[in-house]
PDB file of C-alpha atoms in Angstrom:
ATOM      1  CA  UNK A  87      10.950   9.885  -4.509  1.00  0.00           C
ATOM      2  CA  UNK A  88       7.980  12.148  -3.286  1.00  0.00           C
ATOM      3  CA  UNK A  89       4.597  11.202  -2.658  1.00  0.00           C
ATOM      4  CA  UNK A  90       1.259  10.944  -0.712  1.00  0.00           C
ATOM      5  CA  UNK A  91      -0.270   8.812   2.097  1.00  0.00           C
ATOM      6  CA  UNK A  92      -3.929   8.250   0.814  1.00  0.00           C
ATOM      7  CA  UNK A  93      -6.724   5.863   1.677  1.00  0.00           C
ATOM      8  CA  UNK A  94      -8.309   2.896  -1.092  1.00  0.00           C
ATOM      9  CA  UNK A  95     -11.931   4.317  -1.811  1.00  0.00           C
ATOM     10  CA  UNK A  96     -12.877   1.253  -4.189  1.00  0.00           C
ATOM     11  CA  UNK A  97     -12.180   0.362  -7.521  1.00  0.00           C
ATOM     12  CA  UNK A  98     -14.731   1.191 -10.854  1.00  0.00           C
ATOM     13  CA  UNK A  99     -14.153   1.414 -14.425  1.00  0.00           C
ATOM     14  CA  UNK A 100     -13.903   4.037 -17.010  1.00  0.00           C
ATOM     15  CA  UNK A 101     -13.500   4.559 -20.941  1.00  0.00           C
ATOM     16  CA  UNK A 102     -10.626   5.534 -22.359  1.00  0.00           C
ATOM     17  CA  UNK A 103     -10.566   7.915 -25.343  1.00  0.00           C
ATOM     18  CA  UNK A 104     -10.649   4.499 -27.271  1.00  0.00           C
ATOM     19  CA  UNK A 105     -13.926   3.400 -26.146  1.00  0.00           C
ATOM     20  CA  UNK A 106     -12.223   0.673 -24.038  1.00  0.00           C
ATOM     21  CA  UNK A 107     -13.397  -0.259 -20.743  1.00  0.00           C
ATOM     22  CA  UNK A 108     -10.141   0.463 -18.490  1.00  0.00           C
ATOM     23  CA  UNK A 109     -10.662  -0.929 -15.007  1.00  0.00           C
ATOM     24  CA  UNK A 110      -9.326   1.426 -12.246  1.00  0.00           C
ATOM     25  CA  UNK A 111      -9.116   2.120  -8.274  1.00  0.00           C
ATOM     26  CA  UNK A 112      -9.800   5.454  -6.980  1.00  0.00           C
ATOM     27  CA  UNK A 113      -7.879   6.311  -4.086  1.00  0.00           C
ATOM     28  CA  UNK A 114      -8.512   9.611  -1.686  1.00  0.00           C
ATOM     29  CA  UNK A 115      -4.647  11.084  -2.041  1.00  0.00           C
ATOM     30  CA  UNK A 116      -4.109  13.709   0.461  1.00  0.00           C
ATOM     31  CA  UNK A 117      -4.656  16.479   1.714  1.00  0.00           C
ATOM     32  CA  UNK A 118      -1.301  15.788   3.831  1.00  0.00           C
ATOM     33  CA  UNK A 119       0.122  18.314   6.481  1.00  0.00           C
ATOM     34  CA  UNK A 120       3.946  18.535   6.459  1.00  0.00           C
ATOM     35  CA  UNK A 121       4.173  17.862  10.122  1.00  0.00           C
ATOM     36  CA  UNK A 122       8.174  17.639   9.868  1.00  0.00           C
ATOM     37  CA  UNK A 123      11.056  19.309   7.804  1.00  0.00           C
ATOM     38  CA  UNK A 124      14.306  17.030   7.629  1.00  0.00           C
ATOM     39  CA  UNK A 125      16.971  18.904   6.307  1.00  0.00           C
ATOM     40  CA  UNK A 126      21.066  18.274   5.138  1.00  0.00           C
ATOM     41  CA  UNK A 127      22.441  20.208   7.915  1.00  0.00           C
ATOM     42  CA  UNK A 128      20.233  18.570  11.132  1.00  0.00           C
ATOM     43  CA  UNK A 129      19.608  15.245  10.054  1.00  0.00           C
ATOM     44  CA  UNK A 130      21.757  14.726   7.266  1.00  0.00           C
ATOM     45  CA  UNK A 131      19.161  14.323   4.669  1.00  0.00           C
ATOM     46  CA  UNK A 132      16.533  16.209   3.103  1.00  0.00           C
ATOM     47  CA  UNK A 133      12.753  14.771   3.513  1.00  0.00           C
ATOM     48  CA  UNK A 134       9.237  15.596   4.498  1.00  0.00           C
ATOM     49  CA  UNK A 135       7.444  14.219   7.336  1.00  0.00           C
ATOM     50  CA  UNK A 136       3.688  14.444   6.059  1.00  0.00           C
ATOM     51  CA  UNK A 137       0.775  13.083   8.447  1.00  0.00           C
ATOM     52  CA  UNK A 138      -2.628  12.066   7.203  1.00  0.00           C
ATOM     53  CA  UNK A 139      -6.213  11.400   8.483  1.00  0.00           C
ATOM     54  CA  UNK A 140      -7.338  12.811  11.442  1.00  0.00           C
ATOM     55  CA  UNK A 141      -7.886  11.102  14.787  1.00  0.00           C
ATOM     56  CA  UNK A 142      -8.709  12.245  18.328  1.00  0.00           C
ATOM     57  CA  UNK A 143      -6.573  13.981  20.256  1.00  0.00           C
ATOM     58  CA  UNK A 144      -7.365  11.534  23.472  1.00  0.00           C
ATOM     59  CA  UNK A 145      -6.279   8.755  21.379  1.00  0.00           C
ATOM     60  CA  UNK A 146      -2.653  10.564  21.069  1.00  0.00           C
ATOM     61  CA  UNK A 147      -0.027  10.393  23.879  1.00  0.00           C
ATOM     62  CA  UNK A 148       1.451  13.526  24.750  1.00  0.00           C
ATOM     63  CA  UNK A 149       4.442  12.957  22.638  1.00  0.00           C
ATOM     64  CA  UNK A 150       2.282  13.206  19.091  1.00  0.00           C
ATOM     65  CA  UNK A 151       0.156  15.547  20.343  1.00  0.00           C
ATOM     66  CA  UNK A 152       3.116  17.975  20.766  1.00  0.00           C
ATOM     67  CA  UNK A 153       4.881  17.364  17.896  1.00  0.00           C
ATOM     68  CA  UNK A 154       1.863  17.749  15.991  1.00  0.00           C
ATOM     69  CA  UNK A 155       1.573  21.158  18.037  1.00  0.00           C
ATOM     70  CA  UNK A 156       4.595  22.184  16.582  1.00  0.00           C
ATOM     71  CA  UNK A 157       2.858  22.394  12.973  1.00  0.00           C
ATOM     72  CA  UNK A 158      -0.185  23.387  14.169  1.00  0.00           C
ATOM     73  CA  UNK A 159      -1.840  20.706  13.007  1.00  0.00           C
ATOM     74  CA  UNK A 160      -4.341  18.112  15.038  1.00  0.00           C
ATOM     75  CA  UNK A 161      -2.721  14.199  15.501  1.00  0.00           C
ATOM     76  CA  UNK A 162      -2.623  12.201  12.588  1.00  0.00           C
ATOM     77  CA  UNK A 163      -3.736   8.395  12.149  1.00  0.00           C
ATOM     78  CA  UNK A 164      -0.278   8.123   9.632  1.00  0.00           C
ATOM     79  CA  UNK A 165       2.695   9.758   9.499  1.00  0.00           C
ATOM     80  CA  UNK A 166       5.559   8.684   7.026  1.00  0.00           C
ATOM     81  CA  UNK A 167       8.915  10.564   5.316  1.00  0.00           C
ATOM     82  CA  UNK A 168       9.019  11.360   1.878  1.00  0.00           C
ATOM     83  CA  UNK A 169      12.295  12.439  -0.052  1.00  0.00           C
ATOM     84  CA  UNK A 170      12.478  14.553  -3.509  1.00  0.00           C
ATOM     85  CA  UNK A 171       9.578  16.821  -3.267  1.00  0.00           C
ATOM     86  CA  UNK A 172      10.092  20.057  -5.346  1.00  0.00           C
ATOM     87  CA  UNK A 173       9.887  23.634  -3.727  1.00  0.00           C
ATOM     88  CA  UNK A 174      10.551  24.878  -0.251  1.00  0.00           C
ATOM     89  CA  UNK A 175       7.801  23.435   2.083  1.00  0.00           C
ATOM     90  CA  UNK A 176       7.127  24.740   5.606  1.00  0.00           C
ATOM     91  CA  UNK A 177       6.016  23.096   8.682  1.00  0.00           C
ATOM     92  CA  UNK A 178       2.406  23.572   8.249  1.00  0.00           C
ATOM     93  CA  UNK A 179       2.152  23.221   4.781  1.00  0.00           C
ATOM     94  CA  UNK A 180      -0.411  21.132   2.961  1.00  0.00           C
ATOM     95  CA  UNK A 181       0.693  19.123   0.110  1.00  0.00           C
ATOM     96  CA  UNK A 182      -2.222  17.819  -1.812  1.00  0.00           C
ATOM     97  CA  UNK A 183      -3.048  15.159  -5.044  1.00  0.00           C
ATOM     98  CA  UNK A 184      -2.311  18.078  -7.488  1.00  0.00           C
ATOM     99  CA  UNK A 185       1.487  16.906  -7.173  1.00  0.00           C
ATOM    100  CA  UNK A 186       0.369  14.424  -9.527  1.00  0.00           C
ATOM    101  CA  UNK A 187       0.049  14.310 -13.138  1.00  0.00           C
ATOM    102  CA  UNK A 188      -2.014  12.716 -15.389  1.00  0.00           C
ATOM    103  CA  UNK A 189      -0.163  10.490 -17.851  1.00  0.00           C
ATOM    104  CA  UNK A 190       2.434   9.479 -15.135  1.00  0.00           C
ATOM    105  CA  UNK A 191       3.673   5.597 -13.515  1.00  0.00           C
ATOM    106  CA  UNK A 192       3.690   5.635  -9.797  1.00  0.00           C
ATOM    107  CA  UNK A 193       3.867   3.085  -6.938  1.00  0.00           C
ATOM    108  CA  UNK A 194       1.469   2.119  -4.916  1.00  0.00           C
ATOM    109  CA  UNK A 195       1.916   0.512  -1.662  1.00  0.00           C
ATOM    110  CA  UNK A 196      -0.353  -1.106   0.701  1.00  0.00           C
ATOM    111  CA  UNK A 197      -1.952  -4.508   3.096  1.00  0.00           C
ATOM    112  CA  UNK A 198      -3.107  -7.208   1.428  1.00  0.00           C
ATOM    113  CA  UNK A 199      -6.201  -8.153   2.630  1.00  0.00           C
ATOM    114  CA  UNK A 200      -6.162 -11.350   5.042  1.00  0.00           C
ATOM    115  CA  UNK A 201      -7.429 -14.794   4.320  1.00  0.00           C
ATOM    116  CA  UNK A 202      -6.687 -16.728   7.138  1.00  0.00           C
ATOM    117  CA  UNK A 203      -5.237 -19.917   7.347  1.00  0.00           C
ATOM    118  CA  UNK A 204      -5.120 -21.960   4.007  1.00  0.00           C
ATOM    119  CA  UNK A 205      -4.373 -24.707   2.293  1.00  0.00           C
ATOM    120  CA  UNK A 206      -1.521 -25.544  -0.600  1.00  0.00           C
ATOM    121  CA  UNK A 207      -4.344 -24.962  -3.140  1.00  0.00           C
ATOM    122  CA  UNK A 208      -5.288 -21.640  -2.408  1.00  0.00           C
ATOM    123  CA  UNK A 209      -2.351 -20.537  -1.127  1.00  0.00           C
ATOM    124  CA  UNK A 210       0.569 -21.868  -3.008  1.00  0.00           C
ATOM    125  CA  UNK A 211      -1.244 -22.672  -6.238  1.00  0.00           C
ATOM    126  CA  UNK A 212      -1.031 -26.511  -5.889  1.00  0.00           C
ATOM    127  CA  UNK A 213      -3.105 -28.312  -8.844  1.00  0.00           C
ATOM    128  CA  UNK A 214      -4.754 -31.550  -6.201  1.00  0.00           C
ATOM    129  CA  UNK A 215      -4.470 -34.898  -7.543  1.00  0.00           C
ATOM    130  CA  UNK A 216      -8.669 -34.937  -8.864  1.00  0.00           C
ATOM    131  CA  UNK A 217      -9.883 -38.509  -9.046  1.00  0.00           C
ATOM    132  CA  UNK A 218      -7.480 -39.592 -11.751  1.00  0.00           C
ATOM    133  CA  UNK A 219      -5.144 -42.327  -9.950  1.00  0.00           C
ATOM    134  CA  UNK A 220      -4.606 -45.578  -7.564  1.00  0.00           C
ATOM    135  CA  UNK A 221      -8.134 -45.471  -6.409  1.00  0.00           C
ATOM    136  CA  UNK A 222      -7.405 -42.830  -3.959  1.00  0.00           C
ATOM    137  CA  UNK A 223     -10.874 -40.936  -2.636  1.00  0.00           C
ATOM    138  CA  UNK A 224      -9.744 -38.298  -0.036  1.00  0.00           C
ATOM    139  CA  UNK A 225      -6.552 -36.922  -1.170  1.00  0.00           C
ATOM    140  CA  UNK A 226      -8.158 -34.044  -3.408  1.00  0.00           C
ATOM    141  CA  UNK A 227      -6.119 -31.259  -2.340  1.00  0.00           C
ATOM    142  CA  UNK A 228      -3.862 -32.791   0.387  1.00  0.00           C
ATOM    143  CA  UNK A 229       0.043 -31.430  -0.024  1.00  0.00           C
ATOM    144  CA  UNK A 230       1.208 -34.485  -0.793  1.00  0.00           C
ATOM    145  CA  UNK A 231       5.046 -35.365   0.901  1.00  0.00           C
ATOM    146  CA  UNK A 232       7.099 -32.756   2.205  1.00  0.00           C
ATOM    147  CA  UNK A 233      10.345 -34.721   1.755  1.00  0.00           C
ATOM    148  CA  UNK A 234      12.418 -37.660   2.512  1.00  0.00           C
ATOM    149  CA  UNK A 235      12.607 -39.389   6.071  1.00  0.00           C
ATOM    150  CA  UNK A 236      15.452 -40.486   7.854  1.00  0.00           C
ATOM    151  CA  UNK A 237      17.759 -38.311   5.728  1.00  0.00           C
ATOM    152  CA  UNK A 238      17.627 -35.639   5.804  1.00  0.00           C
ATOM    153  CA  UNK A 239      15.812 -36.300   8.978  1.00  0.00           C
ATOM    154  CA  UNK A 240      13.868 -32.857   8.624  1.00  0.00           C
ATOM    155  CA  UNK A 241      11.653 -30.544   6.442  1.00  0.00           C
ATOM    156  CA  UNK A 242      13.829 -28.195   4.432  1.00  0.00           C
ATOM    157  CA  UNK A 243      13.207 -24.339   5.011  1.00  0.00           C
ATOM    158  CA  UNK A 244      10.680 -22.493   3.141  1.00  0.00           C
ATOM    159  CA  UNK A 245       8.641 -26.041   2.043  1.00  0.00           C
ATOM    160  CA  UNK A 246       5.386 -24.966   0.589  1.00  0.00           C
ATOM    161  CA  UNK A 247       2.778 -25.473   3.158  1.00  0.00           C
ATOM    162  CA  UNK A 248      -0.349 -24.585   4.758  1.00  0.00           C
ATOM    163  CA  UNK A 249      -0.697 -21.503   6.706  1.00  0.00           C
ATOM    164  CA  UNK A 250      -1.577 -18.018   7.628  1.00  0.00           C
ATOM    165  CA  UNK A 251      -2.118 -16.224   3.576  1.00  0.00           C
ATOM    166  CA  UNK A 252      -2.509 -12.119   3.250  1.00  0.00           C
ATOM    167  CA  UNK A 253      -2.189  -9.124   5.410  1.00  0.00           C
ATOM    168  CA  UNK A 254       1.400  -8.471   3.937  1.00  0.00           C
ATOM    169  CA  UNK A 255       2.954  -5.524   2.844  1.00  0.00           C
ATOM    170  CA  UNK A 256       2.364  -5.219  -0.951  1.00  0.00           C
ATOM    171  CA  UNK A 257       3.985  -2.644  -3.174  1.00  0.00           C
ATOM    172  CA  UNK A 258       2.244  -2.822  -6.979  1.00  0.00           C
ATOM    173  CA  UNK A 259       4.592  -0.773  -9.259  1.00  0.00           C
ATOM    174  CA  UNK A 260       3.811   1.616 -12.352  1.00  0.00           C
ATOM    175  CA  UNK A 261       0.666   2.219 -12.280  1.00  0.00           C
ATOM    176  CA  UNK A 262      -0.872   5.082 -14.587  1.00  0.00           C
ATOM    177  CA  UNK A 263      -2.223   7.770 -13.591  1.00  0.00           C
ATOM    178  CA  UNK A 264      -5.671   8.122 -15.662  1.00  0.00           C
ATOM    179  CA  UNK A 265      -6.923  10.726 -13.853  1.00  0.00           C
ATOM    180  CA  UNK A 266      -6.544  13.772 -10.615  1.00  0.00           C
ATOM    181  CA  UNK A 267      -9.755  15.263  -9.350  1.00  0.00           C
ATOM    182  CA  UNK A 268      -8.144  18.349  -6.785  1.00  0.00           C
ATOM    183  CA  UNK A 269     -11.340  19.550  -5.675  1.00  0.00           C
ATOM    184  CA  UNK A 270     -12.022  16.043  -3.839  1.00  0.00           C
ATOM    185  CA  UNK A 271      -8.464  14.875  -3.371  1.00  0.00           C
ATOM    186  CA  UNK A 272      -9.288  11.795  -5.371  1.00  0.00           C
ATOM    187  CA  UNK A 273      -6.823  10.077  -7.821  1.00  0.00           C
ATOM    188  CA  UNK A 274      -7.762   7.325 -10.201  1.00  0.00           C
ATOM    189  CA  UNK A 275      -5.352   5.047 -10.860  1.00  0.00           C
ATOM    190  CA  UNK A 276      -5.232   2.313 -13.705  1.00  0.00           C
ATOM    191  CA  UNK A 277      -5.885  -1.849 -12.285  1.00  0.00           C
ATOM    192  CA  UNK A 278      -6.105  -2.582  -8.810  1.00  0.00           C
ATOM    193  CA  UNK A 279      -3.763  -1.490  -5.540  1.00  0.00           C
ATOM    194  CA  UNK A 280      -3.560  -3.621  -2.049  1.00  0.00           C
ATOM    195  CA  UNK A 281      -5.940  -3.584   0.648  1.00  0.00           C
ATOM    196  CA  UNK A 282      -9.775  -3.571   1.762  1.00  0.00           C
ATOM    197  CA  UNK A 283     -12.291  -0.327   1.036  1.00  0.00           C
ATOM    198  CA  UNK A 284     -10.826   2.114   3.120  1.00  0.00           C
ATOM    199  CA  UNK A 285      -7.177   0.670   3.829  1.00  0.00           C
ATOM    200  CA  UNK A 286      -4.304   3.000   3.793  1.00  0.00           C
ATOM    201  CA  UNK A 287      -1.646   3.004   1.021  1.00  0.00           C
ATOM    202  CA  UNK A 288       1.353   4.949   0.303  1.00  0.00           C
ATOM    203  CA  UNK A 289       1.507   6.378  -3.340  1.00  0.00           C
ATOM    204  CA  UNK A 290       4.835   7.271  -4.576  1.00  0.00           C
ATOM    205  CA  UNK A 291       5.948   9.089  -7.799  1.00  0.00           C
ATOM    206  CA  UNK A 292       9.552   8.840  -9.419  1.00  0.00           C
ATOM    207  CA  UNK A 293      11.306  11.689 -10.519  1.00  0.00           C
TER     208      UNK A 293
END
């Protein structure tokens, strides 16, 4: 399963050849430097190390900055291992958002964006009881009873409740590919992917 480390740019909308209004998120795929070959004999697999974004070389130890040496490329903000890329790729290399195709499903994974601590409402989709019974005035989106009491003398695991929502590792699958602009490593996918303006996702293509 090969791919590209990219970064969300926003979402907008275009026109199909239809005339309908297809909402979409653009995402700046690439360009990624192949900062590691993992091959059958060494490491007992075949993969691609690719590293992507820039960042200062005083904010690298000397561990990344020499392993980035090795490539000959500056230290990268991300770094992750793709398998099933086509063609012989070299330490060095850069693999860009032409590996994509128009037409194609691919995976897009990313961080949800945090809410903070919520309530049953917003976070577990619990209805509230309104105004409609026994008089109650204060109970408009309370959780209501969390079980029985002295048996089971404790609150089963995984009870719906109140807490920290977001920030979690999000994979949305098959989404199309309407569009691949090379010339500004941007690729337009169809709907919307995980994450703020200018969060990092993985995009990943099946063979």
């Amino acid at each position: 399963m090969s791919g590209l480390l990219g970064k969300k740019v926003g979402m907008t909308s275009i026109f199909d050849e239809n005339g309908k209004n297809v909402p979409c998120t653009v995402i700046e795929a690439g360009p990624c430097v192949v900062t590691q070959v993992r091959t059958e004999e060494v490491d007992g697999y075949n993969a691609l190390q690719l590293g992507f974004d820039d960042k200062a070389e005083k904010r690298a130890n000397k561990a990344e900055v020499g392993h980035f040496k090795k490539a000959g490329a500056s230290p990268k903000k991300k770094v992750m291992e793709f398998q099933g890329f086509e063609g012989d790729y070299k330490l060095g290399d850069t693999v860009g958002v032409d590996v994509f195709v128009e037409g194609e499903f691919v995976d897009v994974i990313g961080t949800s964006k945090g809410k903070g601590f919520q309530g049953v409402v917003k976070r577990h989709g619990f209805r509230g009881v309104g105004q409609s019974t026994h008089g109650q005035h204060n109970r408009l989106r309370a959780p209501g009873s969390i079980g029985a009491g002295s048996d089971p003398s404790r609150v089963f695991k995984g009870m719906r409740m109140a807490g920290r929502m977001g920030g979690d590792r999000v994979t949305v699958q098959n989404l199309k590919v309407l569009k691949v602009v090379p010339e500004k490593n941007l690729l337009v996918v169809k709907g919307c992917v995980p994450g703020h303006k200018n969060a990092y996702v993985t995009i990943k293509r099946w063979q």
